[in-house]
Amino acid sequence: MKKIIGLLSLLISFAACSGAKGNTGSSEADTEATAPSFTANADSLYTYVEAQVVLGPRTPGSQAHDWCADLIETTLRQAGVDSIAVQLAPVTTFNGEHFTARNIMGCINPTATRRVLLLAHYDTRPWADNDNDPTAHSTPVDGANDGASGVAVLLETARVTARTLPDSIGLDLLFVDMEDSGESGPGDTENSWCLGTQEWVKQMPYTTQNRPMFGILLDMVGGHEAVFHREYISNAMAPAVVNRVWAVARDSGYSDRFVNKPGGAVVDDHLFINRAGIPCIDIIESLNPATGTFNPTWHTTDDNLGGIDRNTMKIVAQTVLNTIAGL
């Protein structure tokens, strides 16, 4: 998953979302009088993480990777999202390997013009190149936190909102591929990361009328007692969105976890979403006290289920849901 940077360095096939939500039976007066309320479930979130991790590392080209993509599509259908779009795009990694990225987007209320984009990557790092044991550097990463946790928040959001989100708000849940096969180390390696997102922005299924108001990227949101600072690129490119989400977290009682202070700068999917014209932030642990950057399990063999904190995931998911409910 991406790298942290210094403050001064800063066949494609896509089926457009279509379909409409059925009438819920509520009158217009009822809709206006009742504000939506959504509740995340910590056990449900953990189960979504576990379901991915038991497949094995979801590295590009592996069977576990294909199974995970299938699992995401199946779970979205079961949740009742209105439509699912799949984008297939050829990509080449920094070391010359060729893959087909498979981006998946579930749409809720696809005809609504007021939309929000949520995204997370589901692929995992092919190499544990940050592990303390050099002999483990070629071992694929389980990606419980770096990958599965963000996906779990999106799947929980689908479960909670797909059948109850007010018709006036549209929600796009984007699961991007090929995020975590980038080149580590110094130099201009920015474009070696987030290959799936770089392809997705070339074929975004939006017009000027229905382009999302903002986006939220969920990445590494399951660490033990994780604290989320205002990621630097988010703050620079989408400050109003950071303000909105951190205010919601504060009002939800989570100001100790969503700290209203600057964090690190991260090359991540939100960078390319912002450049495509959608203000997007990254909820990510970027200033861990033990490392000064990411969670200690980042790109190591320790990024497994033992590193997942149900309560952290509940706090993040509830903050996202409360943000949506407040629109």
Short mmCIF file of C-alpha atoms in Angstrom, two decimals:
data_model
loop_
_atom_site.label_atom_id
_atom_site.label_comp_id
_atom_site.label_asym_id
_atom_site.label_seq_id
_atom_site.Cartn_x
_atom_site.Cartn_y
_atom_site.Cartn_z
CA MET A 1 0.00 0.00 0.00
CA LYS A 2 1.41 3.30 -1.07
CA LYS A 3 4.31 5.14 0.48
CA ILE A 4 4.48 8.07 2.86
CA ILE A 5 6.22 11.12 1.43
CA GLY A 6 7.82 14.31 2.70
CA LEU A 7 5.75 17.45 2.78
CA LEU A 8 7.75 19.06 -0.04
CA SER A 9 7.48 16.13 -2.47
CA LEU A 10 4.29 15.91 -3.17
CA LEU A 11 -9.30 -4.04 -23.43
CA ILE A 12 -10.89 -1.21 -20.95
CA SER A 13 -14.53 -2.13 -20.35
CA PHE A 14 -16.81 -0.15 -18.08
CA ALA A 15 -20.53 -0.68 -17.59
CA ALA A 16 -22.16 2.54 -16.39
CA CYS A 17 -24.29 2.32 -13.25
CA SER A 18 -27.98 2.21 -14.00
CA GLY A 19 -31.25 1.31 -12.33
CA ALA A 20 -33.52 2.90 -9.79
CA LYS A 21 -34.54 2.29 -6.22
CA GLY A 22 -38.00 0.97 -5.52
CA ASN A 23 -40.61 3.06 -3.71
CA THR A 24 -40.18 2.68 0.04
CA GLY A 25 -43.78 3.56 0.75
CA SER A 26 -42.85 6.65 2.81
CA SER A 27 -44.72 9.85 2.14
CA GLU A 28 -42.86 13.04 1.28
CA ALA A 29 -43.80 14.45 4.68
CA ASP A 30 -42.41 11.39 6.43
CA THR A 31 -39.16 11.67 4.49
CA GLU A 32 -38.74 15.32 5.41
CA ALA A 33 -39.55 14.72 9.07
CA THR A 34 -37.23 11.77 9.63
CA ALA A 35 -33.47 12.16 9.38
CA PRO A 36 -31.69 8.95 8.32
CA SER A 37 -29.82 7.07 11.01
CA PHE A 38 -27.34 4.28 10.30
CA THR A 39 -25.53 2.05 12.80
CA ALA A 40 -22.34 0.10 12.11
CA ASN A 41 -21.80 -3.28 13.74
CA ALA A 42 -18.31 -4.14 14.99
CA ASP A 43 -18.77 -7.90 14.61
CA SER A 44 -20.08 -7.49 11.08
CA LEU A 45 -17.03 -5.39 10.19
CA TYR A 46 -14.65 -7.98 11.62
CA THR A 47 -16.43 -10.76 9.74
CA TYR A 48 -15.93 -8.89 6.46
CA VAL A 49 -12.20 -8.60 7.21
CA GLU A 50 -11.96 -12.27 8.17
CA ALA A 51 -13.78 -13.38 5.01
CA GLN A 52 -11.07 -11.71 2.92
CA VAL A 53 -8.07 -12.81 4.94
CA VAL A 54 -9.04 -16.50 4.98
CA LEU A 55 -8.76 -16.47 1.19
CA GLY A 56 -5.03 -15.84 1.54
CA PRO A 57 -3.01 -12.86 0.28
CA ARG A 58 -5.02 -11.15 -2.48
CA THR A 59 -1.99 -10.45 -4.65
CA PRO A 60 -2.51 -9.59 -8.33
CA GLY A 61 -2.87 -12.64 -10.55
CA SER A 62 -3.59 -15.02 -7.67
CA GLN A 63 -6.68 -17.17 -7.20
CA ALA A 64 -7.28 -15.50 -3.83
CA HIS A 65 -7.39 -12.13 -5.61
CA ASP A 66 -10.05 -13.39 -8.02
CA TRP A 67 -12.02 -14.95 -5.18
CA CYS A 68 -11.95 -11.66 -3.27
CA ALA A 69 -13.29 -9.71 -6.25
CA ASP A 70 -16.06 -12.29 -6.63
CA LEU A 71 -16.80 -12.03 -2.89
CA ILE A 72 -17.15 -8.25 -3.13
CA GLU A 73 -19.58 -8.46 -6.05
CA THR A 74 -21.64 -11.17 -4.34
CA THR A 75 -21.79 -9.24 -1.05
CA LEU A 76 -22.91 -6.06 -2.83
CA ARG A 77 -25.72 -7.96 -4.56
CA GLN A 78 -26.82 -9.53 -1.29
CA ALA A 79 -26.84 -6.10 0.37
CA GLY A 80 -29.22 -4.83 -2.30
CA VAL A 81 -27.16 -2.20 -4.10
CA ASP A 82 -28.96 -0.99 -7.21
CA SER A 83 -26.25 -1.83 -9.73
CA ILE A 84 -22.67 -3.05 -10.04
CA ALA A 85 -20.14 -1.91 -12.63
CA VAL A 86 -16.86 -3.67 -13.39
CA GLN A 87 -13.92 -2.08 -15.17
CA LEU A 88 -11.16 -4.27 -16.59
CA ALA A 89 -7.94 -2.49 -17.55
CA PRO A 90 -4.47 -3.73 -18.52
CA VAL A 91 -1.73 -2.39 -16.22
CA THR A 92 2.02 -2.83 -15.96
CA THR A 93 3.84 -2.65 -12.64
CA PHE A 94 7.14 -0.82 -12.08
CA ASN A 95 9.02 -4.12 -12.44
CA GLY A 96 7.45 -4.97 -15.80
CA GLU A 97 4.74 -7.43 -14.76
CA HIS A 98 1.47 -7.29 -16.67
CA PHE A 99 -1.96 -7.71 -15.06
CA THR A 100 -5.59 -6.88 -15.70
CA ALA A 101 -6.90 -4.59 -12.99
CA ARG A 102 -10.50 -5.30 -11.95
CA ASN A 103 -12.21 -2.28 -10.40
CA ILE A 104 -15.70 -2.82 -8.94
CA MET A 105 -18.27 -0.14 -8.19
CA GLY A 106 -21.61 -0.61 -6.48
CA CYS A 107 -24.15 2.20 -6.93
CA ILE A 108 -26.96 3.09 -4.54
CA ASN A 109 -29.60 5.47 -5.90
CA PRO A 110 -27.84 5.81 -9.26
CA THR A 111 -30.24 8.47 -10.56
CA ALA A 112 -29.55 10.88 -7.69
CA THR A 113 -27.41 13.84 -8.72
CA ARG A 114 -26.15 14.54 -5.19
CA ARG A 115 -23.57 11.78 -4.79
CA VAL A 116 -20.77 10.69 -2.47
CA LEU A 117 -17.90 8.39 -3.45
CA LEU A 118 -16.37 5.93 -0.98
CA LEU A 119 -13.39 3.84 -2.03
CA ALA A 120 -10.87 1.28 -0.78
CA HIS A 121 -8.35 -1.08 -2.38
CA TYR A 122 -8.79 -4.84 -2.12
CA ASP A 123 -5.46 -6.08 -3.49
CA THR A 124 -2.59 -6.81 -1.09
CA ARG A 125 1.15 -6.23 -1.16
CA PRO A 126 3.01 -9.05 -2.96
CA TRP A 127 6.08 -8.59 -0.75
CA ALA A 128 6.52 -7.98 3.00
CA ASP A 129 9.37 -5.60 2.20
CA ASN A 130 9.06 -3.68 5.48
CA ASP A 131 9.38 -6.79 7.66
CA ASN A 132 12.10 -6.83 10.30
CA ASP A 133 13.15 -10.25 9.01
CA PRO A 134 14.91 -9.84 5.65
CA THR A 135 14.13 -13.46 4.75
CA ALA A 136 10.42 -12.55 4.77
CA HIS A 137 10.74 -9.72 2.27
CA SER A 138 9.50 -11.90 -0.62
CA THR A 139 6.52 -13.22 1.37
CA PRO A 140 3.06 -11.92 0.33
CA VAL A 141 1.18 -9.88 2.93
CA ASP A 142 -2.14 -11.03 4.42
CA GLY A 143 -3.36 -7.42 4.31
CA ALA A 144 -5.87 -7.58 7.15
CA ASN A 145 -5.40 -3.88 7.87
CA ASP A 146 -3.83 -2.75 4.59
CA GLY A 147 -6.64 -3.66 2.25
CA ALA A 148 -9.26 -5.74 4.04
CA SER A 149 -10.19 -3.16 6.68
CA GLY A 150 -11.13 -0.48 4.15
CA VAL A 151 -13.08 -2.96 2.06
CA ALA A 152 -14.93 -4.06 5.20
CA VAL A 153 -16.07 -0.49 5.90
CA LEU A 154 -17.44 -0.19 2.36
CA LEU A 155 -19.24 -3.54 2.59
CA GLU A 156 -20.72 -2.59 5.97
CA THR A 157 -21.86 0.71 4.48
CA ALA A 158 -23.60 -1.21 1.70
CA ARG A 159 -25.26 -3.54 4.20
CA VAL A 160 -26.57 -0.67 6.30
CA THR A 161 -27.60 1.83 3.62
CA ALA A 162 -28.46 0.00 0.40
CA ARG A 163 -32.17 -0.34 1.13
CA THR A 164 -32.65 2.69 3.37
CA LEU A 165 -30.64 5.58 1.93
CA PRO A 166 -32.94 8.50 1.03
CA ASP A 167 -33.58 8.69 -2.72
CA SER A 168 -32.12 12.20 -2.88
CA ILE A 169 -28.60 10.95 -2.05
CA GLY A 170 -26.53 8.68 -4.25
CA LEU A 171 -23.68 6.57 -2.92
CA ASP A 172 -20.93 4.99 -5.02
CA LEU A 173 -18.81 2.26 -3.41
CA LEU A 174 -15.60 1.82 -5.41
CA PHE A 175 -13.29 -1.15 -4.78
CA VAL A 176 -10.05 -0.45 -6.60
CA ASP A 177 -7.42 -2.94 -7.68
CA MET A 178 -3.63 -2.83 -8.10
CA GLU A 179 -3.04 -0.17 -5.45
CA ASP A 180 -0.32 -1.93 -3.52
CA SER A 181 2.26 -3.11 -6.08
CA GLY A 182 4.21 0.15 -6.19
CA GLU A 183 7.92 0.80 -5.89
CA SER A 184 9.31 1.64 -2.44
CA GLY A 185 12.28 3.85 -1.83
CA PRO A 186 13.49 7.26 -2.98
CA GLY A 187 12.89 8.76 -6.38
CA ASP A 188 9.89 9.60 -8.51
CA THR A 189 7.81 6.48 -7.86
CA GLU A 190 4.41 8.14 -7.38
CA ASN A 191 2.80 6.72 -10.52
CA SER A 192 3.86 3.16 -9.68
CA TRP A 193 1.12 3.06 -7.01
CA CYS A 194 -2.67 3.03 -7.31
CA LEU A 195 -2.67 1.60 -10.84
CA GLY A 196 -6.35 0.62 -10.69
CA THR A 197 -7.43 4.09 -9.65
CA GLN A 198 -5.27 5.69 -12.32
CA GLU A 199 -7.21 3.65 -14.89
CA TRP A 200 -10.59 4.32 -13.27
CA VAL A 201 -10.26 8.10 -13.46
CA LYS A 202 -9.76 7.81 -17.22
CA GLN A 203 -13.27 6.36 -17.57
CA MET A 204 -15.21 7.86 -14.67
CA PRO A 205 -18.96 7.21 -15.12
CA TYR A 206 -20.00 10.77 -14.30
CA THR A 207 -21.30 13.88 -15.99
CA THR A 208 -20.92 17.42 -14.68
CA GLN A 209 -24.41 17.02 -13.20
CA ASN A 210 -23.80 13.89 -11.11
CA ARG A 211 -20.12 14.08 -10.24
CA PRO A 212 -19.74 13.27 -6.52
CA MET A 213 -19.73 16.18 -4.09
CA PHE A 214 -16.76 14.57 -2.37
CA GLY A 215 -14.98 11.28 -1.83
CA ILE A 216 -13.62 9.41 1.20
CA LEU A 217 -10.85 6.84 0.89
CA LEU A 218 -10.63 4.20 3.65
CA ASP A 219 -7.16 2.69 4.07
CA MET A 220 -5.61 0.95 7.06
CA VAL A 221 -8.55 1.75 9.32
CA GLY A 222 -8.46 -1.32 11.57
CA GLY A 223 -5.32 -0.99 13.71
CA HIS A 224 -5.33 -1.35 17.48
CA GLU A 225 -6.37 1.98 19.01
CA ALA A 226 -5.49 3.69 15.75
CA VAL A 227 -5.56 7.49 15.68
CA PHE A 228 -6.36 9.34 12.47
CA HIS A 229 -4.75 12.70 11.79
CA ARG A 230 -5.62 15.08 8.97
CA GLU A 231 -3.57 13.51 6.17
CA TYR A 232 -1.48 16.19 4.47
CA ILE A 233 -2.61 15.78 0.85
CA SER A 234 -6.25 15.58 1.98
CA ASN A 235 -5.78 18.80 3.92
CA ALA A 236 -4.14 20.51 0.95
CA MET A 237 -6.51 19.36 -1.81
CA ALA A 238 -9.85 18.86 -0.02
CA PRO A 239 -9.75 20.84 3.26
CA ALA A 240 -13.52 21.38 3.40
CA VAL A 241 -14.11 17.62 3.27
CA VAL A 242 -11.58 17.02 6.05
CA ASN A 243 -13.31 19.69 8.11
CA ARG A 244 -16.71 18.05 7.52
CA VAL A 245 -15.63 14.50 8.43
CA TRP A 246 -13.53 15.49 11.45
CA ALA A 247 -16.42 17.63 12.75
CA VAL A 248 -18.75 14.65 12.40
CA ALA A 249 -16.26 12.46 14.28
CA ARG A 250 -16.03 15.08 17.04
CA ASP A 251 -19.80 15.34 17.33
CA SER A 252 -20.01 11.54 17.40
CA GLY A 253 -17.70 11.41 20.42
CA TYR A 254 -14.59 10.27 18.55
CA SER A 255 -12.32 13.32 18.80
CA ASP A 256 -9.68 11.20 20.57
CA ARG A 257 -9.45 9.00 17.47
CA PHE A 258 -9.95 11.66 14.77
CA VAL A 259 -7.36 14.14 16.00
CA ASN A 260 -7.71 17.62 14.57
CA LYS A 261 -3.99 17.93 13.83
CA PRO A 262 -1.86 17.45 10.68
CA GLY A 263 -0.68 13.98 9.75
CA GLY A 264 1.75 12.59 7.20
CA ALA A 265 1.50 12.95 3.43
CA VAL A 266 0.59 9.73 1.65
CA VAL A 267 0.63 8.73 -2.02
CA ASP A 268 -2.69 6.92 -2.13
CA ASP A 269 -5.77 6.57 -4.31
CA HIS A 270 -7.22 9.90 -3.15
CA LEU A 271 -4.39 11.78 -4.88
CA PHE A 272 -5.57 10.65 -8.31
CA ILE A 273 -9.26 11.15 -7.45
CA ASN A 274 -8.50 14.76 -6.48
CA ARG A 275 -6.59 15.33 -9.70
CA ALA A 276 -9.63 14.06 -11.59
CA GLY A 277 -11.76 16.82 -10.08
CA ILE A 278 -13.45 15.11 -7.11
CA PRO A 279 -12.36 16.50 -3.71
CA CYS A 280 -11.33 13.39 -1.81
CA ILE A 281 -9.73 12.69 1.56
CA ASP A 282 -7.86 9.74 3.00
CA ILE A 283 -8.84 8.32 6.39
CA ILE A 284 -5.59 6.55 7.19
CA GLU A 285 -3.31 6.04 10.18
CA SER A 286 -0.35 8.16 9.08
CA LEU A 287 1.28 9.25 12.35
CA ASN A 288 1.54 6.15 14.52
CA PRO A 289 3.51 6.96 17.71
CA ALA A 290 5.66 3.84 17.40
CA THR A 291 6.78 4.50 13.82
CA GLY A 292 6.04 8.14 13.08
CA THR A 293 4.23 7.00 9.96
CA PHE A 294 2.04 3.94 9.38
CA ASN A 295 0.86 1.16 11.68
CA PRO A 296 3.80 -1.10 12.70
CA THR A 297 2.27 -4.00 10.75
CA TRP A 298 2.49 -2.09 7.44
CA HIS A 299 3.98 -4.25 4.67
CA THR A 300 5.01 -6.95 7.14
CA THR A 301 3.94 -10.52 7.84
CA ASP A 302 2.27 -9.21 11.01
CA ASP A 303 -0.52 -7.55 8.99
CA ASN A 304 -2.93 -10.34 9.92
CA LEU A 305 -6.18 -10.77 11.84
CA GLY A 306 -4.33 -10.44 15.15
CA GLY A 307 -3.75 -6.78 14.35
CA ILE A 308 -7.41 -5.89 13.79
CA ASP A 309 -9.32 -3.86 16.37
CA ARG A 310 -13.11 -4.18 16.11
CA ASN A 311 -13.62 -0.94 18.02
CA THR A 312 -11.39 1.07 15.70
CA MET A 313 -13.30 -0.20 12.70
CA LYS A 314 -16.64 0.59 14.36
CA ILE A 315 -15.52 4.16 15.06
CA VAL A 316 -14.39 4.73 11.47
CA ALA A 317 -17.47 3.12 9.91
CA GLN A 318 -19.82 5.03 12.20
CA THR A 319 -18.11 8.30 11.35
CA VAL A 320 -18.57 7.60 7.64
CA LEU A 321 -22.21 6.62 8.15
CA ASN A 322 -22.88 9.71 10.25
CA THR A 323 -21.33 11.85 7.53
CA ILE A 324 -23.69 10.34 4.97
CA ALA A 325 -26.67 10.69 7.31
CA GLY A 326 -25.91 14.39 7.77
CA LEU A 327 -26.14 15.27 4.08
#
